[in-house]
Short mmCIF file of C-alpha atoms in Angstrom, two decimals:
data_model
loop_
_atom_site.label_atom_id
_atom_site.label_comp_id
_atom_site.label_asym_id
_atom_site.label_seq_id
_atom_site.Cartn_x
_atom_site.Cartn_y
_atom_site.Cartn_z
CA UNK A 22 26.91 -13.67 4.11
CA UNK A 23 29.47 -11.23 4.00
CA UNK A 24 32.51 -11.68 5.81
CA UNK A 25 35.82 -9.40 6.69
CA UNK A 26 39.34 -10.98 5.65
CA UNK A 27 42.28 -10.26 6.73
CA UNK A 28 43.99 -10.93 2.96
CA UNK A 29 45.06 -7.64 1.69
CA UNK A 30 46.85 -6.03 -1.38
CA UNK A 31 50.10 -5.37 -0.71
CA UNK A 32 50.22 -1.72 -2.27
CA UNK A 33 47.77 0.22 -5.23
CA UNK A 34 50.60 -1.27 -7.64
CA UNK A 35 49.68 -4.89 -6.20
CA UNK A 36 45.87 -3.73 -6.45
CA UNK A 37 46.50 -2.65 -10.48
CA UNK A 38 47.83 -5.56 -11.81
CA UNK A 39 44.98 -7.71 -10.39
CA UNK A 40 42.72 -4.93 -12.09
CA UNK A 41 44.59 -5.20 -15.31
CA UNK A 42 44.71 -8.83 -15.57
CA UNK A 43 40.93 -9.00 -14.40
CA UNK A 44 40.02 -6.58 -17.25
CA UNK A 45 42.14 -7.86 -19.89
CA UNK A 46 40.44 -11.56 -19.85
CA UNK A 47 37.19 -9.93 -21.01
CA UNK A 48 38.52 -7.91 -24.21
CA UNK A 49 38.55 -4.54 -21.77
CA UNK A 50 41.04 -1.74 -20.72
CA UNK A 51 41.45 0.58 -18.26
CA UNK A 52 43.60 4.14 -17.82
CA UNK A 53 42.99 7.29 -17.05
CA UNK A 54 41.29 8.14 -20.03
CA UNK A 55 38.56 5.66 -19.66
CA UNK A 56 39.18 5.15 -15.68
CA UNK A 57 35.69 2.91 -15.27
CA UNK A 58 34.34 -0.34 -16.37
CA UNK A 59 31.29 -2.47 -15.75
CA UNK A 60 32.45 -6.18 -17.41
CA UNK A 61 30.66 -9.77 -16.98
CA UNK A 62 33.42 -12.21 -16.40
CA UNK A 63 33.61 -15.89 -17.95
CA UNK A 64 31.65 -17.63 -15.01
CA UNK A 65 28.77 -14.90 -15.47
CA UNK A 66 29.90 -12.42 -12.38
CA UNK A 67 29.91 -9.01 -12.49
CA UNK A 68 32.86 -6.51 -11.75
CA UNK A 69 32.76 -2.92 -11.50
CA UNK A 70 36.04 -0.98 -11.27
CA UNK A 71 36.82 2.76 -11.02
CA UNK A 72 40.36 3.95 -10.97
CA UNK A 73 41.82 7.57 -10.56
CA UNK A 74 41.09 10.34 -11.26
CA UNK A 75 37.46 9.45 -11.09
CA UNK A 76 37.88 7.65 -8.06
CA UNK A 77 39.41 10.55 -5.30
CA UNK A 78 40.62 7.40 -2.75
CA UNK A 79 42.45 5.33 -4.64
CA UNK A 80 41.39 2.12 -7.40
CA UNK A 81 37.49 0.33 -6.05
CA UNK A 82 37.44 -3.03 -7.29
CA UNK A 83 33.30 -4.68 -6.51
CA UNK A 84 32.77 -8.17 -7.80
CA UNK A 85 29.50 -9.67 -7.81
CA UNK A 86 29.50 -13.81 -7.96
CA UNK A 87 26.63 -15.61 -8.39
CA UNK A 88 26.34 -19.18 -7.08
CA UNK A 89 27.47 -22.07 -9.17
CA UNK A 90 23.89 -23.59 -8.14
CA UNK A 91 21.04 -21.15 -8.47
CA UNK A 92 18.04 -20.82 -5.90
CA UNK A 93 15.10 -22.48 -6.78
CA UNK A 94 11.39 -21.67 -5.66
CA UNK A 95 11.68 -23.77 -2.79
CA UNK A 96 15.04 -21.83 -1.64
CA UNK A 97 13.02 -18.17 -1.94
CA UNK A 98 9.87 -19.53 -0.62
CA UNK A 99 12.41 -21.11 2.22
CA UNK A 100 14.35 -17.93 2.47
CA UNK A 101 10.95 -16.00 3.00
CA UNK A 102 12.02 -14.08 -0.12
CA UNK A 103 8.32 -15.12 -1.66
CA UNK A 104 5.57 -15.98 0.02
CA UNK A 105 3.23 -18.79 -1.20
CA UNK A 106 0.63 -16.27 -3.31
CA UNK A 107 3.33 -15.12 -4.96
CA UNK A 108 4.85 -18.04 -6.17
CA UNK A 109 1.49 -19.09 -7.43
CA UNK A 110 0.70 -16.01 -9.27
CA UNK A 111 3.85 -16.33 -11.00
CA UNK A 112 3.41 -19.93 -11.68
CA UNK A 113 0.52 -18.83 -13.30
CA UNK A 114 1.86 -16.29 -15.32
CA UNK A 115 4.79 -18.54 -16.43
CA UNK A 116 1.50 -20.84 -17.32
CA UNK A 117 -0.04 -18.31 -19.44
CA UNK A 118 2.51 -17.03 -21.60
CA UNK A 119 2.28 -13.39 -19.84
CA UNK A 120 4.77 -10.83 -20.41
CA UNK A 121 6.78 -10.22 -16.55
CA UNK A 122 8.09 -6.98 -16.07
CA UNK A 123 11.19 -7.50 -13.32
CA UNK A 124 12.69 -4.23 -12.15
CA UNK A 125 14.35 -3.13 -9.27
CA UNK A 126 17.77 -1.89 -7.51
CA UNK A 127 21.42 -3.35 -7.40
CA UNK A 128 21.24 -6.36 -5.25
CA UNK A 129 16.85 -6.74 -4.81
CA UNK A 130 17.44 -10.03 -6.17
CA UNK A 131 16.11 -9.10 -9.75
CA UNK A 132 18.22 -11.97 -11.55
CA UNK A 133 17.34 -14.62 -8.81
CA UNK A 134 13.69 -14.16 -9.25
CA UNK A 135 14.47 -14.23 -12.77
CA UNK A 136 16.18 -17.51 -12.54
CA UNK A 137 14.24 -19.46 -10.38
CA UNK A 138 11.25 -18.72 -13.07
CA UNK A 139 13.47 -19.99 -15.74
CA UNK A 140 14.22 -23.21 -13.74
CA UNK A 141 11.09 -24.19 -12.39
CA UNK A 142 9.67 -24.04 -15.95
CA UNK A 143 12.76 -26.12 -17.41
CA UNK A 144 11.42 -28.68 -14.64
CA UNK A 145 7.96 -28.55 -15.86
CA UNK A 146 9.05 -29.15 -19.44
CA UNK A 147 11.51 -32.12 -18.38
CA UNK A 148 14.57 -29.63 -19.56
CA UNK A 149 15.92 -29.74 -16.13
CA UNK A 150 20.31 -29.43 -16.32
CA UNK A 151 21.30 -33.59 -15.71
CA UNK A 152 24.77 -34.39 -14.82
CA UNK A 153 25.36 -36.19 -18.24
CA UNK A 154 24.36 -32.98 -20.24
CA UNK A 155 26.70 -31.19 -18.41
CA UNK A 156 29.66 -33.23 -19.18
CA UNK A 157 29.33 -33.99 -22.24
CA UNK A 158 29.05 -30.41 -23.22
CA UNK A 159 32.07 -29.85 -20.93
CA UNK A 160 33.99 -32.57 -23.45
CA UNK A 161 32.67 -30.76 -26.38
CA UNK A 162 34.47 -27.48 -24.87
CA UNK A 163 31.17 -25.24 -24.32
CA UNK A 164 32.09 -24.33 -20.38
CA UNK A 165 29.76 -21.29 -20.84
CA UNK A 166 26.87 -21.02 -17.95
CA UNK A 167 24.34 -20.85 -20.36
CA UNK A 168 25.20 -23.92 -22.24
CA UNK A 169 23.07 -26.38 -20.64
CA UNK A 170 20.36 -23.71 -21.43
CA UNK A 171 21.23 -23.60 -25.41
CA UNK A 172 21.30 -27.11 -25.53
CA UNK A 173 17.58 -28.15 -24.34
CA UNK A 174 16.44 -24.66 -25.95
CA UNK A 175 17.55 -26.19 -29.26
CA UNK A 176 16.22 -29.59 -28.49
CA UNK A 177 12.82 -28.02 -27.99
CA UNK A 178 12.86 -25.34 -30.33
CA UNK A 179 14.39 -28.08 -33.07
CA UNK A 180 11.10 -30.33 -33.53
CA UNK A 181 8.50 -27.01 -33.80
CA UNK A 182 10.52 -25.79 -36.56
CA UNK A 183 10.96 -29.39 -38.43
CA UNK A 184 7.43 -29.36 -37.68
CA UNK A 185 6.60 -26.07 -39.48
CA UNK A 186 8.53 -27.24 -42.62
CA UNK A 187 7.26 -30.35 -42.75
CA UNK A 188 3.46 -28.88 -43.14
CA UNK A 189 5.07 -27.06 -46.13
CA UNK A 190 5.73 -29.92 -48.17
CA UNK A 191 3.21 -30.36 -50.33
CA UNK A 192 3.79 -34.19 -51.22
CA UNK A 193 4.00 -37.22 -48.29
CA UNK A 194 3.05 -34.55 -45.90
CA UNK A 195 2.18 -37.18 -42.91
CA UNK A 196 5.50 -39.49 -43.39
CA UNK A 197 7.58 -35.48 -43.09
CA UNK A 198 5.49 -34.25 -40.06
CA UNK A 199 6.38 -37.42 -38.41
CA UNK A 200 9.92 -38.10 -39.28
CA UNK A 201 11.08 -34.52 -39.56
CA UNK A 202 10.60 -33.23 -35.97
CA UNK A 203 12.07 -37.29 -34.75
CA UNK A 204 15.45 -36.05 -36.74
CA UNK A 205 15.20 -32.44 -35.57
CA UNK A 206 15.16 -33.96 -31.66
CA UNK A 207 18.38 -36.29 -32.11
CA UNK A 208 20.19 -33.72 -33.94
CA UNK A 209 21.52 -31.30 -30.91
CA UNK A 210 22.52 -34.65 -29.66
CA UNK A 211 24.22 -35.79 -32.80
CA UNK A 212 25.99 -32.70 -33.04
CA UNK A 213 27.51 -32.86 -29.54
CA UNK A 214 28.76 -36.30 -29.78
CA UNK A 215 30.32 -35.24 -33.49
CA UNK A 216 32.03 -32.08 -31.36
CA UNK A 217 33.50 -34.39 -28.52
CA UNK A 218 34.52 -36.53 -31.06
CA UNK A 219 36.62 -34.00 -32.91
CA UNK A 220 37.62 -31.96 -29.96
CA UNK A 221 38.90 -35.33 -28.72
CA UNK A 222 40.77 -36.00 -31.57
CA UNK A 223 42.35 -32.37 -31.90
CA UNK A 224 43.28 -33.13 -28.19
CA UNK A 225 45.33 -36.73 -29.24
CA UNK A 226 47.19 -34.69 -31.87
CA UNK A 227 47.98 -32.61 -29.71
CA UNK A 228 49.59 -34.22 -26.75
CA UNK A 229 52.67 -34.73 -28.52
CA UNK A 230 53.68 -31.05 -29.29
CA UNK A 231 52.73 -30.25 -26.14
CA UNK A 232 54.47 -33.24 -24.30
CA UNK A 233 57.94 -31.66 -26.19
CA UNK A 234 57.30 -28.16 -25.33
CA UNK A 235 56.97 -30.03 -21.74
CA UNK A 236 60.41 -31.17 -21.46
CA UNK A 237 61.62 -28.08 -22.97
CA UNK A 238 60.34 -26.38 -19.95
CA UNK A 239 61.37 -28.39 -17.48
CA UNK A 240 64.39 -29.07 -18.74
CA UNK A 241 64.49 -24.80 -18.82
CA UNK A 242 64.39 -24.91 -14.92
CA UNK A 243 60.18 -24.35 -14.69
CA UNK A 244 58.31 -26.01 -12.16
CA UNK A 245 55.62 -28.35 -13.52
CA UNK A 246 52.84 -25.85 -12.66
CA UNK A 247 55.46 -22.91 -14.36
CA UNK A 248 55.72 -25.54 -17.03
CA UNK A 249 51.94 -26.51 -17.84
CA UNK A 250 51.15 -22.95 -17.66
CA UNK A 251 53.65 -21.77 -20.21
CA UNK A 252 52.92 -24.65 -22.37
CA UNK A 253 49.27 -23.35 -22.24
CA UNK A 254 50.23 -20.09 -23.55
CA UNK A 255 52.26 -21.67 -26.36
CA UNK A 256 49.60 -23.48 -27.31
CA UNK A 257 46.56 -21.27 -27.44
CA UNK A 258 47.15 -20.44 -31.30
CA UNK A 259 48.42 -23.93 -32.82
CA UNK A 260 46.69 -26.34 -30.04
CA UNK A 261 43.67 -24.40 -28.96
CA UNK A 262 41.44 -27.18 -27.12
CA UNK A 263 44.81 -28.60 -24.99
CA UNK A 264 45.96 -25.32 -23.86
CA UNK A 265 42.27 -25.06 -22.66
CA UNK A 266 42.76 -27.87 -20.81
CA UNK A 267 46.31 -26.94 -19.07
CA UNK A 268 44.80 -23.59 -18.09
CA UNK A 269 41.51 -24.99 -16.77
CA UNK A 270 44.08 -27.23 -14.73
CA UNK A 271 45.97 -24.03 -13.58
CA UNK A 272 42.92 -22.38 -12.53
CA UNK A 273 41.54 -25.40 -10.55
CA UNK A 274 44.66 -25.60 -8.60
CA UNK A 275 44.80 -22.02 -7.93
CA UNK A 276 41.53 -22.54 -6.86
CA UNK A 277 42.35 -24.94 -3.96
CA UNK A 278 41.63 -28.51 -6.13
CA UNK A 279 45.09 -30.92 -5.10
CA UNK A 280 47.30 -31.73 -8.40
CA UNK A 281 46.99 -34.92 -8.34
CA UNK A 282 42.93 -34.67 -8.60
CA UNK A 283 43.19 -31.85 -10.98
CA UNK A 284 45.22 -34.08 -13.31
CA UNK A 285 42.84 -37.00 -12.69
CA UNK A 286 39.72 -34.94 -13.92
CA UNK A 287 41.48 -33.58 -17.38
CA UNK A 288 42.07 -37.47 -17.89
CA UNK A 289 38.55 -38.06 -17.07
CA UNK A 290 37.11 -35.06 -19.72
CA UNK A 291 39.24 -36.08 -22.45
CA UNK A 292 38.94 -39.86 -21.73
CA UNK A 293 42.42 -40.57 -24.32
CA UNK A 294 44.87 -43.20 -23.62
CA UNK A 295 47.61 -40.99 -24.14
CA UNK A 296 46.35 -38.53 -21.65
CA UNK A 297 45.62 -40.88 -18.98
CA UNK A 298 48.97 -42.02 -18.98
CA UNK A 299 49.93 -38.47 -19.07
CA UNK A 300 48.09 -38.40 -15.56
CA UNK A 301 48.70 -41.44 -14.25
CA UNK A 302 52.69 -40.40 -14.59
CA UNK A 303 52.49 -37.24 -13.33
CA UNK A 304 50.54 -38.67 -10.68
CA UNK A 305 52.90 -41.24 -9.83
CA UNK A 306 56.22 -39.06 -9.95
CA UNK A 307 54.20 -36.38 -7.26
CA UNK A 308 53.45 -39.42 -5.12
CA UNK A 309 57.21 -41.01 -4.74
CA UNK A 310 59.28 -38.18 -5.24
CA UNK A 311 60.76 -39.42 -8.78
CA UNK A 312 62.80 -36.74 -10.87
CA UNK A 313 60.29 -35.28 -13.37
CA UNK A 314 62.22 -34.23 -15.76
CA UNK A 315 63.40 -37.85 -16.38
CA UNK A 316 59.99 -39.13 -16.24
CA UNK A 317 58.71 -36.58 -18.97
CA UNK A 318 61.46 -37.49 -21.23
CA UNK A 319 60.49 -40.78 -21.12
CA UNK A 320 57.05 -40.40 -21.45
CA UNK A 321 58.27 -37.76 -24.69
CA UNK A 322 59.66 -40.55 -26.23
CA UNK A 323 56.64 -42.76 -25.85
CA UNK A 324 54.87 -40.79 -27.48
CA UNK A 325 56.66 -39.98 -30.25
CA UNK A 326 57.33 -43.61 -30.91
CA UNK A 327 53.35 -44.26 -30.51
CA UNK A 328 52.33 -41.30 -33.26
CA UNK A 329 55.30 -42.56 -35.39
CA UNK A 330 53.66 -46.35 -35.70
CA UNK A 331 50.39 -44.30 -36.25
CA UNK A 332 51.48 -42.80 -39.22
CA UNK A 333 53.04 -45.82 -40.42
CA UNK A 334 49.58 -47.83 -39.90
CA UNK A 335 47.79 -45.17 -41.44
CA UNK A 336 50.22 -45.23 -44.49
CA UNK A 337 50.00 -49.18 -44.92
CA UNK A 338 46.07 -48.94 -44.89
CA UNK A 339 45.87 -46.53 -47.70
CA UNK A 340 47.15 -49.72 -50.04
CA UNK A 341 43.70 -51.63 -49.16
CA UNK A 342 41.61 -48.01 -49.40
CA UNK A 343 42.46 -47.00 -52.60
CA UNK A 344 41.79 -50.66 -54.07
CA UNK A 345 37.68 -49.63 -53.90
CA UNK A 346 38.28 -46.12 -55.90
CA UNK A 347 40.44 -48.11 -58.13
CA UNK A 348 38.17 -50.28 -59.13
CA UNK A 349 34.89 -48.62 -59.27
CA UNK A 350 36.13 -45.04 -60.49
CA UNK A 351 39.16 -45.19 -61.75
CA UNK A 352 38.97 -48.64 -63.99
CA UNK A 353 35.97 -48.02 -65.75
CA UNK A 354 36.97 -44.93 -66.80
CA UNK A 355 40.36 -46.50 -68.48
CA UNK A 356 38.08 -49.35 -69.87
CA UNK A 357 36.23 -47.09 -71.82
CA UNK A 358 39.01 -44.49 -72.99
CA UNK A 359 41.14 -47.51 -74.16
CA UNK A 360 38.46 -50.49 -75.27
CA UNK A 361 35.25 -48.12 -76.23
CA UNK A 362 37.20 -47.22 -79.95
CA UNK A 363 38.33 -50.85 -80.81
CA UNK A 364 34.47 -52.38 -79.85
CA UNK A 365 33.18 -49.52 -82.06
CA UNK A 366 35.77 -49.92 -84.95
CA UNK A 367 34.25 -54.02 -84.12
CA UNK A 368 30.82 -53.04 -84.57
CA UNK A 369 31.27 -51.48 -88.00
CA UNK A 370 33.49 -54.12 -89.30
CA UNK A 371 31.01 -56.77 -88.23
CA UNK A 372 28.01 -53.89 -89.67
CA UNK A 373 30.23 -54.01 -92.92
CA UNK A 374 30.44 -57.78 -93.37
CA UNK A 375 26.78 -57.90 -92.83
CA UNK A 376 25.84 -55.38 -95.68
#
């Protein structure tokens, strides 16, 4: 439903920097010498803007946002969208592998019908989006709306290919057939848990820098928000995956989401120590009023004294990991360069006394 607002732009200027920042986040510009563009955004919507001089009245900004949960056969057939016959002719077709020609004009609800074909075969082939999936490939930093898709496409699509080079082998063919497509499944999911774990771990390095930068900030004059979000753009070369974070946090508080619950969830994503105490401070200092500045120094030292005694345990464990090289690589190779020419100079005195 379409609704009036009473939320305006404050002038055309107001109106063109929304355009430019709009158009700038997808890799786009817009002047007078190219004065129209037709973009997908990030979360899959659709804007269309036209500026002067090919628009007479002024800059036209459309978006088009598609829900965050789409309609399923049930919602059109609800929605008297489809009726019953259709629904089961396209069931069939969906069935029978038949080629569906979709056409019509803007808004007909061509990508709905597309969609709610897409899901309701996902359901019959047990690919249907689960909660897990979805986080987990939100911890592994693939946010895109087709992610879910990717994933259970390559979990499907995985086994039929093992499966076709498995029949190529011309030796042990049954033992391959079997065990290749069983180790073509588990590998999407392998794969995800190995990105979590290093996105994860590119977080925990992280958090320091961007702790320092932190203080720096506030210390500067910035409000925390000011702070996280300069921070954010700091990062985005050096610290890629944590300025993702502070940005996704910017955007869910500009979106309505309270700090304190914004904070909780990037704890809850990157499920680190360091960054739950991160949130549990930040949390605590917005709840009694305590100076944040203060409490970020202290936390800044924390930290600093917990990735110093990290290095240092890291640096006494090499002692005990380079015994195994040591021994295995390194000493047999001396035993031969320095013993192998006395046991042969040995073996032809002792050949010698023989004779």
């Amino acid at each position: 439903m379409i609704e009036k607002t009473s939320i305006v732009f404050q002038d055309e200027a107001h109106l063109m920097h929304v355009i430019d920042k709009i158009v700038s986040a997808v890799g786009r510009r817009i002047d007078e010498s190219s004065p129209m563009v037709d973009a997908r955004l990030l979360d899959g919507s659709r804007v269309n803007v036209v500026i002067p001089p090919l628009a007479v009245d002024g800059p036209l900004v459309s978006i088009r946002r598609f829900g965050s949960k789409p309609l399923s056969a049930d919602d059109l057939l609800r929605n008297r969208a489809l009726t019953a016959q259709m629904l089961e002719l396209l069931q069939a077709a969906v069935r029978a592998r038949l080629n569906i020609i979709v056409s019509g004009g803007t808004g007909s609800g061509k990508t709905t019908l597309v969609l709610a074909a897409i899901n309701w075969l996902r359901a019959q082939l047990g690919l249907a989006d689960k909660g897990d999936v979805a986080r987990r490939l939100s911890e592994a930093g693939c946010k895109g709306r087709h992610a879910a898709d990717l994933y259970n496409a390559a979990r499907l699509l995985a086994p039929v290919g093992a499966l076709g080079a498995a029949v190529a082998i011309p030796w042990a063919r049954p033992f391959w057939m079997l065990a290749l497509p069983a180790v073509a499944f588990l590998l999407p999911n392998i794969l995800l848990t190995r990105l979590i774990a290093r996105r994860r771990e590119q977080i925990r390095r992280s958090i320091p820098d961007a702790i320092d930068l932190l203080v720096i900030c506030v210390d500067a004059g910035l409000g925390i928000d000011q702070a996280l979000l300069r921070v954010s753009q700091e990062l985005g070369i050096s610290h890629p995956q944590i300025a993702e974070e502070l940005l996704q946090i910017n955007g869910e508080q500009r979106a309505g989401k309270p700090r304190i619950h914004a904070w909780a969830d990037m704890a809850a994503r990157s499920q680190l120590k360091d960054m739950n105490a991160f949130a549990s401070m930040l949390a605590q200092t917005e709840k009694f009023g305590t100076p944040i500045a203060r409490a970020l120094g202290a936390f800044a030292d924390t930290i600093r004294l917990k990735r110093r005694q990290r290095a240092e345990e890291m640096a006494a464990k090499t002692t005990v990991k380079i015994v195994f090289p040591l021994v295995f690589c390194i000493f047999p190779s001396l035993f031969i360069v320095l013993l192998a020419p006395a046991v042969l100079g040995i073996m032809r005195s002792m050949t010698g006394l023989g004779q």
